[in-house]
Short mmCIF file of C-alpha atoms and ligand atoms in Angstrom, two decimals:
data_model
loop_
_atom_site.label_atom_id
_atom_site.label_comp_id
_atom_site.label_asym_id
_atom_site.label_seq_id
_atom_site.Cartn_x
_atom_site.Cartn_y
_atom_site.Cartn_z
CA UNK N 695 -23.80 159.45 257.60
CA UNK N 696 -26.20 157.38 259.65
CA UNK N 697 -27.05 154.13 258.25
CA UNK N 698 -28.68 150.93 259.42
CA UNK N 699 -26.09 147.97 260.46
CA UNK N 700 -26.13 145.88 256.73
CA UNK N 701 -26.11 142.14 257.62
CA UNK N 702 -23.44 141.46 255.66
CA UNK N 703 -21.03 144.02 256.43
CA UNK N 704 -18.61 142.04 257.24
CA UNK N 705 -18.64 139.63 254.38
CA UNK N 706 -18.84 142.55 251.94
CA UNK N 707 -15.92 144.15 253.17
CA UNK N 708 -13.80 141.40 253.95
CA UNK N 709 -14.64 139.79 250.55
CA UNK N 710 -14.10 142.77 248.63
CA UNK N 711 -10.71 142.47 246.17
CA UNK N 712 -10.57 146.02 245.67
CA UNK N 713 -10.30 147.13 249.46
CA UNK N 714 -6.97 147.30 250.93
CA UNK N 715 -6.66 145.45 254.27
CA UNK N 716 -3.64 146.28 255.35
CA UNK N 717 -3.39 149.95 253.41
CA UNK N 718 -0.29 151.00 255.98
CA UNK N 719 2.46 147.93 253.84
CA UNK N 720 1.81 149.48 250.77
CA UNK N 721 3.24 153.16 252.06
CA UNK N 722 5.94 154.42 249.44
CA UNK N 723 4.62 151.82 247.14
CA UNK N 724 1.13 152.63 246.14
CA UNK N 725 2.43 153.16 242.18
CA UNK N 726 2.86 149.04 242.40
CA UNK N 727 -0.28 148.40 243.45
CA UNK N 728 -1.82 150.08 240.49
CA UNK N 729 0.82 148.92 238.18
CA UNK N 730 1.38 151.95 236.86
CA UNK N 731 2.63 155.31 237.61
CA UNK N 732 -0.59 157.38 237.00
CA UNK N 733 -1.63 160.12 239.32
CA UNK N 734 -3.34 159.20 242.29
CA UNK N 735 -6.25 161.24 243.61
CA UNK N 736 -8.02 160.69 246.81
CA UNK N 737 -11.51 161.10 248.05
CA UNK N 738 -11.74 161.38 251.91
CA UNK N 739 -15.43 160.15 253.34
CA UNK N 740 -16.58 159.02 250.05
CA UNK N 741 -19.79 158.05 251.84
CA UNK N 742 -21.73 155.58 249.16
CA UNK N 743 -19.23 156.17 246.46
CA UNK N 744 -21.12 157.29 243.27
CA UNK N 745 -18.16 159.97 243.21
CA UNK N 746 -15.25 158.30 243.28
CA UNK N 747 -16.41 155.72 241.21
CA UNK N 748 -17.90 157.45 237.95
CA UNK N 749 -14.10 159.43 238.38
CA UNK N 750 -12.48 156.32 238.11
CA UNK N 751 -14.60 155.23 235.24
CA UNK N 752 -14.24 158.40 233.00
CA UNK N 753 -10.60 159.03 233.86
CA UNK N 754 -8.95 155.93 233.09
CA UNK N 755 -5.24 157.80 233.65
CA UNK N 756 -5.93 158.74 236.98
CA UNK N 757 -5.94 156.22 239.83
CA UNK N 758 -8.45 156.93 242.32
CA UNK N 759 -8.58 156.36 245.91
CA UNK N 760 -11.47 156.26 248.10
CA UNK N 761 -11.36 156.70 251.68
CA UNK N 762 -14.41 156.01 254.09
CA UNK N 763 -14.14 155.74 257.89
CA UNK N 764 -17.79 153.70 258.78
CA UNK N 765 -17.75 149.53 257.69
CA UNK N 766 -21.71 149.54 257.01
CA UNK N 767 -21.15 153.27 255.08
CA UNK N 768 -18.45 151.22 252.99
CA UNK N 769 -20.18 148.05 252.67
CA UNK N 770 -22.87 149.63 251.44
CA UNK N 771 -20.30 151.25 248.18
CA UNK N 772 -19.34 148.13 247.43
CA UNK N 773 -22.63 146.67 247.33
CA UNK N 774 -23.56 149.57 244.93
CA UNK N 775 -20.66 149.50 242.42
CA UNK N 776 -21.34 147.30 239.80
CA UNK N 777 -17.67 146.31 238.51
CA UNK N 778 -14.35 146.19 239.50
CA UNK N 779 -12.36 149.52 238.06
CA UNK N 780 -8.33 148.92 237.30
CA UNK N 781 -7.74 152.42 238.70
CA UNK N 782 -10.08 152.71 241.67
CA UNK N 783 -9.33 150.98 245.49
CA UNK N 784 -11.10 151.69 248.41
CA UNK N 785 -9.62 152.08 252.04
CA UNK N 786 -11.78 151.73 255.01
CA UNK N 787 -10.38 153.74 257.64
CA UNK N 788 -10.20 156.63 259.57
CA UNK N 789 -8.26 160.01 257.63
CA UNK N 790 -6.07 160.74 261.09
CA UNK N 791 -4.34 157.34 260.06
CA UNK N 792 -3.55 158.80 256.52
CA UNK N 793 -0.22 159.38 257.75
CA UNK N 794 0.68 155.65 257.92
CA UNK N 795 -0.45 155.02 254.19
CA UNK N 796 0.69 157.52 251.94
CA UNK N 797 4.53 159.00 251.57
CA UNK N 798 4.38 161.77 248.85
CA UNK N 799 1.88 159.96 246.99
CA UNK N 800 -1.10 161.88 246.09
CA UNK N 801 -1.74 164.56 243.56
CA UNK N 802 -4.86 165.80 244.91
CA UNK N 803 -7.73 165.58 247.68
CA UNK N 804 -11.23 165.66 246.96
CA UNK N 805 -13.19 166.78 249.97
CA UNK N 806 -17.13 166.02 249.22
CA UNK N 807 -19.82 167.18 251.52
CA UNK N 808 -17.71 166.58 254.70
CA UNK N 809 -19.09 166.57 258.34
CA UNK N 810 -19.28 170.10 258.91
CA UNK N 811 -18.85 170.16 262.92
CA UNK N 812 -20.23 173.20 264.02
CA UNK N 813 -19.43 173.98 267.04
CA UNK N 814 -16.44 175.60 268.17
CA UNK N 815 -15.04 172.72 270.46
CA UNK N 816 -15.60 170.37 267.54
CA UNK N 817 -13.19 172.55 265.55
CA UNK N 818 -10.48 169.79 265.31
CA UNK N 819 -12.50 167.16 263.43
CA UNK N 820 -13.02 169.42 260.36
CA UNK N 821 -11.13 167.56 257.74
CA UNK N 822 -9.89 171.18 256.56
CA UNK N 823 -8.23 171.87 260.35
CA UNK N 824 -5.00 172.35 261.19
CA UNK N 825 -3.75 169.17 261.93
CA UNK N 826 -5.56 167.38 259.39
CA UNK N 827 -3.41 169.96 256.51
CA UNK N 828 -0.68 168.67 258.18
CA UNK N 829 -1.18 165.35 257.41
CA UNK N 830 -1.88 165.81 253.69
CA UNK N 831 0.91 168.17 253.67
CA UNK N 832 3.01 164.54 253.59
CA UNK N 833 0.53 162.64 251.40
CA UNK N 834 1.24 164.84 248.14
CA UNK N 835 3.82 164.38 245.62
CA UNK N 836 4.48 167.90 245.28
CA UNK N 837 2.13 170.32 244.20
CA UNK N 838 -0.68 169.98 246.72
CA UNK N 839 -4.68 170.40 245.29
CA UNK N 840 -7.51 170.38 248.04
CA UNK N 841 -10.77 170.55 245.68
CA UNK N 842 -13.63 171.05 248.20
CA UNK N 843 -17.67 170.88 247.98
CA UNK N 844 -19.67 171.54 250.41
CA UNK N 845 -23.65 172.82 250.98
CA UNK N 846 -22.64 174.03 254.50
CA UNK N 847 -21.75 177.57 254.27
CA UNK N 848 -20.00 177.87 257.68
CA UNK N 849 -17.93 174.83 256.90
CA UNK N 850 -16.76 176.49 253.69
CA UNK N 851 -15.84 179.55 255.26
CA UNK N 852 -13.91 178.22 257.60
CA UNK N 853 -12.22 175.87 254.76
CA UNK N 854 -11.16 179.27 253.00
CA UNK N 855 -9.82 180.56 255.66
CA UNK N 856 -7.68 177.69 257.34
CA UNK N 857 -6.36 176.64 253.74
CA UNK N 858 -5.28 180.21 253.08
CA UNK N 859 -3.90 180.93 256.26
CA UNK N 860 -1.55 177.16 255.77
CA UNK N 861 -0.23 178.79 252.43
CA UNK N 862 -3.37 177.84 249.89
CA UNK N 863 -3.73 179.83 247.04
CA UNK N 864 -7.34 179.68 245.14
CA UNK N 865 -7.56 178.84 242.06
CA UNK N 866 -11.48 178.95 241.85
CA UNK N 867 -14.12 179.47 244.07
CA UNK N 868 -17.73 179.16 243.64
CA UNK N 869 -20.77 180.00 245.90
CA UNK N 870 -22.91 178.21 243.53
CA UNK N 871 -21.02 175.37 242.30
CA UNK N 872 -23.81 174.52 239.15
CA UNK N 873 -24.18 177.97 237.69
CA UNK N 874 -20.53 177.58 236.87
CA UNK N 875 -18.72 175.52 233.78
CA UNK N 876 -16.34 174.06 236.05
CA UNK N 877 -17.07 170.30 235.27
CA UNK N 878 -18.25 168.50 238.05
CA UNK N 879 -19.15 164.85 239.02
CA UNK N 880 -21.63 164.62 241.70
CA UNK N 881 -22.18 162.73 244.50
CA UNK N 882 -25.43 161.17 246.35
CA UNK N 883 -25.38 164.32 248.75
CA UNK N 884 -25.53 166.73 246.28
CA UNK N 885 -27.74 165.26 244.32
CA UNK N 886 -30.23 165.13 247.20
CA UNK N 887 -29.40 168.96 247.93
CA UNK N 888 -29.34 170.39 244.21
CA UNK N 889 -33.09 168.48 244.44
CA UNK N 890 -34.17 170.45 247.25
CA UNK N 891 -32.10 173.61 245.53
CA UNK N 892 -29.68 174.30 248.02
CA UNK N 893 -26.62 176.13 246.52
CA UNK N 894 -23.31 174.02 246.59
CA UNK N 895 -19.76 175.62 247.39
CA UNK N 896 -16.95 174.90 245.72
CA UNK N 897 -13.05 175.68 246.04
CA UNK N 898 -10.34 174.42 244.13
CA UNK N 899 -7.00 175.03 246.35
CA UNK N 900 -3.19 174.71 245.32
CA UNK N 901 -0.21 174.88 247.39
N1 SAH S 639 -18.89 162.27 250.06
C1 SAH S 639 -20.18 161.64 250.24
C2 SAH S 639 -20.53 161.46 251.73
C3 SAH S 639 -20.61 162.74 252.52
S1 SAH S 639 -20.97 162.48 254.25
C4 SAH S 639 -21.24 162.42 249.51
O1 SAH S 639 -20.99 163.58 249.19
O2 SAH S 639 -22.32 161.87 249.24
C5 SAH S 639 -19.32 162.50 254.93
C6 SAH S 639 -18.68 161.13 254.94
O3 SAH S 639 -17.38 161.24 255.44
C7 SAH S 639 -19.41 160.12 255.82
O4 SAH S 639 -19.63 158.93 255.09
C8 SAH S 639 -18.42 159.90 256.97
O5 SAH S 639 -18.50 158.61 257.51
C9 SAH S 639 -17.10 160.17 256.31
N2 SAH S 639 -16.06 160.64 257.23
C10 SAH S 639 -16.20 161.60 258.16
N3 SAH S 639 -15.05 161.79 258.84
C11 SAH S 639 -14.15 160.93 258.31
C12 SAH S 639 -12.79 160.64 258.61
N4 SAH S 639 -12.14 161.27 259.59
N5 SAH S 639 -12.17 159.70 257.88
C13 SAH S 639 -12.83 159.05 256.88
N6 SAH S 639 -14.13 159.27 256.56
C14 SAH S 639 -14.78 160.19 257.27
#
């Protein structure tokens, strides 16, 4: 996501009460920092956050995490969100370092609308690669749940695949996410793309 530099980024971020500076001290002991011991879910490149944030707001029981690599991309979340949420933090960092953060933490990943990387020698930067599975392999409590959307057709292919083939089962998959009655939050991407009526994917994976 390409964005203008915001002035402020800085300020925002730095000023922000429900970003985690230093995510990488609270590994082992994120159920402390939410005072509670409610499921944690994770977004990965939550982009602008509408997503992560109306989840936090209708499920109260579930804490959410929201994950976002770009400072102006972030800044401009927090701008956007109008409260505070007792179950919703934000991390602003890159998803390679989620291996510092989380010990058997999370109950599931929400992939949104992720860079698709098309060509071949960008393989590795899919967030459903090899190496990347690997890393959330050791960020779930147990059970591990990859729920993916995507418009990108090639990207979701490729998802399938590489989840199945690191010992995913499917528990549903959709080629057209909004004909379904799988309830669904959306995000600013699809919004723009169910606008222009582009079909969204969707996959719901447990391991
Ligand atoms: N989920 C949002 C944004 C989708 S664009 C939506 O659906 O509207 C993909 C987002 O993922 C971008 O904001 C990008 O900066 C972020 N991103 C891409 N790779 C990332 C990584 N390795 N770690 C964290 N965030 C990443």
């Amino acid at each position: 996501m390409r964005l203008r530099n915001l002035k402020n980024t800085y300020e925002l971020i730095n000023e922000c009460d429900f970003l985690v500076k230093s995510p990488d001290e609270y590994i082992g002991k994120w159920k402390s920092l939410f005072n509670n011991d409610h499921p944690i879910h994770l977004e990965i490149g939550m982009g602008k956050g509408k997503f992560i944030y109306e989840m936090a707001l209708n499920n109260p029981d579930i804490n959410f995490v929201g994950l976002e690599k770009y400072d102006n991309v972030m800044a401009r979340a927090i701008k956007k969100m109008p409260n505070k949420l007792p179950n919703l933090l934000l991390l602003n960092t890159d998803a390679l370092n989620l291996k510092y953060i989380f010990n058997h933490e999370i109950s599931a990943i929400y992939l949104n609308f992720s860079d698709p990387w098309p060509k071949k020698r960008h393989e590795l930067r899919r967030l459903t690669a090899k190496p990347f599975l690997d890393i959330y392999d050791n960020l779930f409590v147990d059970e591990k749940v990859i729920i993916q959307k995507t418009d990108n057709i090639g990207l979701f292919a490729y998802s399938l695949h590489s989840l199945s083939m690191n010992g995913y089962q499917f528990k549903e998959v959709s080629l057209d996410l909004n004909n379904t009655d799988i309830p669904n939050v959306t995000t600013e991407y699809e919004e723009k793309f169910i606008k222009e009526g582009i079909k969204i994917n969707y996959l719901y994976a447990i391991k």
